[in-house]
Amino acid sequence: MPHVRQQIREAAIAILTGLTITGANVFASRKRPLGDSKLPCLLVFTDDESVSVTSIHAPSVLDRRLQLRVVGLARDTTDLDDTLDAIAAEVEIALGNTDLGGLVQSLVLSSINTDFDDSMDKPAGQIVLTFEANYFTAANAPATAL
Amino acid sequence: MPFDAADIAAFFDPDMPGYAVATFSGGVTVAGLFVNNYATAFGLVGGSRPALTVSAAALPSVAIGDAVAINSTDYAIAEIQPRSAGVLVMMLEKS
């Protein structure tokens, strides 16, 4: 059974697949740049995590706060800002009231960052939504969310 | 010895790699060198970076936003980079 981190990532991808703007273009762990046929899209990453111990008995219960990063990518010659903001709105609605199938105690948006690159044949933009996913596991059972 | 018009014209020869005839607004045609190299943004998005190099004397009043057609593709001029050798490098954006 995979680590809860992977389960969270996969649950987020399932929820984000099929949104109006990005449709089926939702990917995890991309290693190569995406071409126009895959845009606009969402990339889902499970990043750094802080862990604290909440019990003194063994095995310890771990309070885990995971950074779930959703990156919206688009290329457009007009209204790129509007497209990225619309992508963000759809992501926020989709993830704004979910416990990812019981995996997390809370999933809260913590930041949004944007970046633009107009050096190519069409401008590209990204909007990065970072969520904090709070979940618990036993110290010796990282694949089971408590 | 600085380049003269004949020196610059030698660069825009049909035998040169990337030679293309660009058509600007009003039907003005100019010989140039066109490149369309692969480029990426944020390490996540793949695309290209089209650029056209022409003699500055051939386009005395070109401006950002001007339309240009090259090899049956329509572009707009996104950036103009004058070079000291009497040429202009124009970064293009697809229309």
Tab-separated table of C-alpha atoms in Angstrom:
chain	number	residue	atom	x	y	z
A	1	MET	CA	0.000	0.000	0.000
A	2	PRO	CA	1.472	3.358	-0.932
A	3	HIS	CA	2.480	6.091	1.480
A	4	VAL	CA	-0.352	8.413	2.426
A	5	ARG	CA	1.524	11.148	0.530
A	6	GLN	CA	0.934	9.227	-2.678
A	7	GLN	CA	-2.653	8.500	-1.725
A	8	ILE	CA	-3.236	12.215	-1.150
A	9	ARG	CA	-1.664	13.084	-4.479
A	10	GLU	CA	-3.757	10.540	-6.326
A	11	ALA	CA	-6.942	11.596	-4.570
A	12	ALA	CA	-6.290	15.223	-5.489
A	13	ILE	CA	-5.674	14.262	-9.112
A	14	ALA	CA	-8.943	12.342	-9.220
A	15	ILE	CA	-10.881	15.326	-7.865
A	16	LEU	CA	-9.162	17.774	-10.227
A	17	THR	CA	-9.646	15.656	-13.355
A	18	GLY	CA	-12.527	16.843	-15.492
A	19	LEU	CA	-12.678	20.509	-14.515
A	20	THR	CA	-14.012	22.802	-17.218
A	21	ILE	CA	-10.804	24.495	-18.355
A	22	THR	CA	-8.165	21.810	-17.815
A	23	GLY	CA	-10.321	18.712	-18.438
A	24	ALA	CA	-8.309	15.503	-18.507
A	25	ASN	CA	-4.979	17.355	-18.557
A	26	VAL	CA	-4.037	16.677	-14.949
A	27	PHE	CA	-0.579	15.242	-14.356
A	28	ALA	CA	1.716	14.224	-11.537
A	29	SER	CA	5.501	14.059	-11.495
A	30	ARG	CA	6.157	15.597	-14.922
A	31	LYS	CA	9.772	15.349	-16.016
A	32	ARG	CA	9.530	16.832	-19.530
A	33	PRO	CA	8.022	20.112	-20.710
A	34	LEU	CA	4.466	19.954	-22.000
A	35	GLY	CA	3.458	20.873	-25.538
A	36	ASP	CA	0.381	22.783	-26.617
A	37	SER	CA	-1.690	19.618	-26.952
A	38	LYS	CA	-1.491	19.179	-23.166
A	39	LEU	CA	-2.366	22.766	-22.274
A	40	PRO	CA	-4.025	24.213	-20.319
A	41	CYS	CA	-3.270	21.710	-17.607
A	42	LEU	CA	-2.782	21.086	-13.909
A	43	LEU	CA	0.283	19.557	-12.331
A	44	VAL	CA	-0.041	18.066	-8.854
A	45	PHE	CA	2.915	17.729	-6.524
A	46	THR	CA	3.274	16.617	-2.935
A	47	ASP	CA	6.180	18.642	-1.588
A	48	ASP	CA	7.763	19.219	1.818
A	49	GLU	CA	6.100	18.081	4.999
A	50	SER	CA	6.517	19.025	8.629
A	51	VAL	CA	5.975	16.359	11.225
A	52	SER	CA	5.400	16.560	14.960
A	53	VAL	CA	4.802	13.878	17.548
A	54	THR	CA	1.464	14.020	19.334
A	55	SER	CA	1.754	11.082	21.697
A	56	ILE	CA	4.329	9.686	24.078
A	57	HIS	CA	3.508	6.019	23.693
A	58	ALA	CA	4.964	3.826	20.956
A	59	PRO	CA	4.300	3.726	18.136
A	60	SER	CA	3.965	7.507	18.163
A	61	VAL	CA	1.141	9.283	16.412
A	62	LEU	CA	2.489	11.777	13.926
A	63	ASP	CA	0.785	15.074	13.113
A	64	ARG	CA	1.817	15.712	9.506
A	65	ARG	CA	1.424	18.895	7.468
A	66	LEU	CA	2.044	18.308	3.803
A	67	GLN	CA	2.399	20.968	1.097
A	68	LEU	CA	0.124	19.965	-1.774
A	69	ARG	CA	1.051	22.103	-4.784
A	70	VAL	CA	-1.262	22.470	-7.755
A	71	VAL	CA	0.265	24.271	-10.734
A	72	GLY	CA	-1.985	25.607	-13.469
A	73	LEU	CA	-0.282	26.136	-16.828
A	74	ALA	CA	-1.607	27.893	-19.901
A	75	ARG	CA	-0.397	29.549	-23.097
A	76	ASP	CA	-2.388	32.275	-24.784
A	77	THR	CA	-1.913	35.432	-26.769
A	78	THR	CA	-4.802	37.167	-25.046
A	79	ASP	CA	-6.364	37.130	-21.568
A	80	LEU	CA	-3.732	34.857	-20.063
A	81	ASP	CA	-4.272	36.470	-16.643
A	82	ASP	CA	-7.987	35.754	-16.836
A	83	THR	CA	-7.392	32.155	-17.897
A	84	LEU	CA	-5.050	31.486	-14.993
A	85	ASP	CA	-7.400	33.091	-12.473
A	86	ALA	CA	-10.263	31.026	-13.837
A	87	ILE	CA	-8.162	27.874	-13.440
A	88	ALA	CA	-7.450	28.867	-9.845
A	89	ALA	CA	-11.136	29.384	-9.153
A	90	GLU	CA	-11.976	25.896	-10.425
A	91	VAL	CA	-9.209	24.323	-8.333
A	92	GLU	CA	-10.278	26.185	-5.201
A	93	ILE	CA	-13.871	25.095	-5.640
A	94	ALA	CA	-12.847	21.473	-6.225
A	95	LEU	CA	-10.488	21.256	-3.235
A	96	GLY	CA	-12.130	23.769	-0.951
A	97	ASN	CA	-14.425	21.380	0.887
A	98	THR	CA	-12.938	17.886	0.766
A	99	ASP	CA	-11.088	15.524	3.082
A	100	LEU	CA	-9.751	13.569	0.096
A	101	GLY	CA	-11.790	10.515	0.925
A	102	GLY	CA	-10.937	10.594	4.610
A	103	LEU	CA	-7.189	10.872	4.141
A	104	VAL	CA	-6.802	14.339	5.673
A	105	GLN	CA	-8.180	16.208	8.659
A	106	SER	CA	-8.032	19.469	6.749
A	107	LEU	CA	-6.996	20.810	3.369
A	108	VAL	CA	-6.494	24.563	3.361
A	109	LEU	CA	-5.233	26.925	0.674
A	110	SER	CA	-2.138	28.684	2.017
A	111	SER	CA	-0.764	30.673	-0.934
A	112	ILE	CA	-1.089	31.534	-4.610
A	113	ASN	CA	1.835	32.610	-6.792
A	114	THR	CA	1.928	33.529	-10.455
A	115	ASP	CA	4.611	33.814	-13.093
A	116	PHE	CA	4.646	34.736	-16.755
A	117	ASP	CA	7.069	34.178	-19.629
A	118	ASP	CA	6.507	36.084	-22.872
A	119	SER	CA	9.746	35.135	-24.602
A	120	MET	CA	8.262	32.340	-26.691
A	121	ASP	CA	5.997	32.263	-29.734
A	122	LYS	CA	3.024	32.482	-27.362
A	123	PRO	CA	3.164	33.787	-23.786
A	124	ALA	CA	3.053	31.156	-21.081
A	125	GLY	CA	1.809	31.566	-17.549
A	126	GLN	CA	1.593	29.533	-14.420
A	127	ILE	CA	-0.450	29.900	-11.274
A	128	VAL	CA	0.681	27.913	-8.266
A	129	LEU	CA	-1.820	27.087	-5.553
A	130	THR	CA	-0.288	25.635	-2.422
A	131	PHE	CA	-2.501	23.815	0.041
A	132	GLU	CA	-1.611	22.533	3.471
A	133	ALA	CA	-2.910	19.023	3.991
A	134	ASN	CA	-3.017	17.950	7.621
A	135	TYR	CA	-3.063	14.201	8.267
A	136	PHE	CA	-2.048	11.722	10.945
A	137	THR	CA	-0.310	8.376	10.841
A	138	ALA	CA	1.295	6.018	13.277
A	139	ALA	CA	5.065	6.292	13.164
A	140	ASN	CA	5.383	2.727	11.889
A	141	ALA	CA	2.461	2.869	9.429
A	142	PRO	CA	2.930	5.673	6.900
A	143	ALA	CA	0.490	4.090	4.480
A	144	THR	CA	-2.499	4.354	6.801
A	145	ALA	CA	-4.136	7.676	7.507
A	146	LEU	CA	-5.595	7.862	10.998
B	1	MET	CA	36.264	48.772	-41.541
B	2	PRO	CA	32.498	49.020	-40.843
B	3	PHE	CA	30.003	46.948	-42.783
B	4	ASP	CA	28.458	48.635	-45.786
B	5	ALA	CA	25.194	47.805	-47.497
B	6	ALA	CA	26.836	45.193	-49.725
B	7	ASP	CA	28.390	43.429	-46.729
B	8	ILE	CA	25.050	43.273	-44.934
B	9	ALA	CA	23.216	42.146	-48.056
B	10	ALA	CA	25.551	39.146	-48.291
B	11	PHE	CA	24.018	37.761	-45.111
B	12	PHE	CA	20.525	37.736	-46.588
B	13	ASP	CA	21.282	35.403	-49.438
B	14	PRO	CA	19.042	32.471	-50.363
B	15	ASP	CA	21.942	30.112	-49.696
B	16	MET	CA	22.163	31.192	-46.045
B	17	PRO	CA	20.587	28.852	-43.447
B	18	GLY	CA	17.214	30.195	-42.358
B	19	TYR	CA	16.761	32.441	-45.389
B	20	ALA	CA	13.143	33.546	-45.678
B	21	VAL	CA	11.119	36.275	-47.308
B	22	ALA	CA	8.959	38.052	-44.759
B	23	THR	CA	5.819	39.918	-45.751
B	24	PHE	CA	4.892	42.949	-43.675
B	25	SER	CA	1.751	45.082	-43.652
B	26	GLY	CA	1.039	46.745	-46.950
B	27	GLY	CA	2.630	43.895	-48.849
B	28	VAL	CA	6.196	44.968	-48.098
B	29	THR	CA	8.532	42.001	-48.540
B	30	VAL	CA	11.949	41.806	-46.943
B	31	ALA	CA	14.613	39.111	-47.146
B	32	GLY	CA	15.821	37.900	-43.785
B	33	LEU	CA	17.063	35.022	-41.693
B	34	PHE	CA	14.402	33.196	-39.679
B	35	VAL	CA	15.012	30.873	-36.772
B	36	ASN	CA	12.418	29.078	-34.674
B	37	ASN	CA	14.374	27.314	-31.961
B	38	TYR	CA	12.843	25.176	-29.242
B	39	ALA	CA	12.339	26.974	-25.927
B	40	THR	CA	10.790	26.273	-22.558
B	41	ALA	CA	9.110	28.297	-19.831
B	42	PHE	CA	9.397	27.423	-16.132
B	43	GLY	CA	10.956	24.113	-17.212
B	44	LEU	CA	7.378	22.924	-17.674
B	45	VAL	CA	6.068	24.342	-20.927
B	46	GLY	CA	7.609	23.640	-24.326
B	47	GLY	CA	7.348	25.965	-27.283
B	48	SER	CA	9.555	27.894	-29.667
B	49	ARG	CA	11.247	31.248	-29.910
B	50	PRO	CA	10.810	32.606	-33.440
B	51	ALA	CA	13.104	35.420	-34.506
B	52	LEU	CA	13.701	37.257	-37.758
B	53	THR	CA	16.911	39.116	-38.619
B	54	VAL	CA	16.814	41.723	-41.368
B	55	SER	CA	18.811	44.663	-42.601
B	56	ALA	CA	17.841	47.766	-40.599
B	57	ALA	CA	17.846	49.812	-43.797
B	58	ALA	CA	15.155	47.579	-45.266
B	59	LEU	CA	12.691	48.389	-42.447
B	60	PRO	CA	13.201	51.980	-41.317
B	61	SER	CA	9.810	52.306	-39.581
B	62	VAL	CA	9.071	48.882	-38.150
B	63	ALA	CA	7.283	48.905	-34.777
B	64	ILE	CA	6.315	46.498	-32.040
B	65	GLY	CA	2.955	44.990	-32.848
B	66	ASP	CA	3.431	45.086	-36.614
B	67	ALA	CA	2.164	42.014	-38.416
B	68	VAL	CA	4.524	39.828	-40.442
B	69	ALA	CA	3.980	36.578	-42.338
B	70	ILE	CA	6.830	34.093	-42.695
B	71	ASN	CA	6.555	30.676	-44.344
B	72	SER	CA	2.733	30.863	-44.282
B	73	THR	CA	2.589	31.613	-40.550
B	74	ASP	CA	1.346	34.908	-39.151
B	75	TYR	CA	3.280	36.633	-36.400
B	76	ALA	CA	3.354	39.946	-34.599
B	77	ILE	CA	6.571	41.699	-33.667
B	78	ALA	CA	7.024	41.386	-29.903
B	79	GLU	CA	10.487	42.862	-29.509
B	80	ILE	CA	12.978	44.752	-31.691
B	81	GLN	CA	16.683	44.397	-30.958
B	82	PRO	CA	18.885	46.707	-33.024
B	83	ARG	CA	22.420	45.433	-33.489
B	84	SER	CA	25.452	47.567	-34.141
B	85	ALA	CA	26.196	45.866	-37.462
B	86	GLY	CA	23.196	47.502	-39.132
B	87	VAL	CA	20.725	44.667	-38.634
B	88	LEU	CA	17.565	44.258	-36.620
B	89	VAL	CA	16.675	41.119	-34.716
B	90	MET	CA	12.922	40.898	-34.172
B	91	MET	CA	11.456	38.473	-31.671
B	92	LEU	CA	8.088	37.278	-32.880
B	93	GLU	CA	4.855	36.108	-31.340
B	94	LYS	CA	2.263	33.970	-33.127
B	95	SER	CA	-0.905	35.812	-34.053
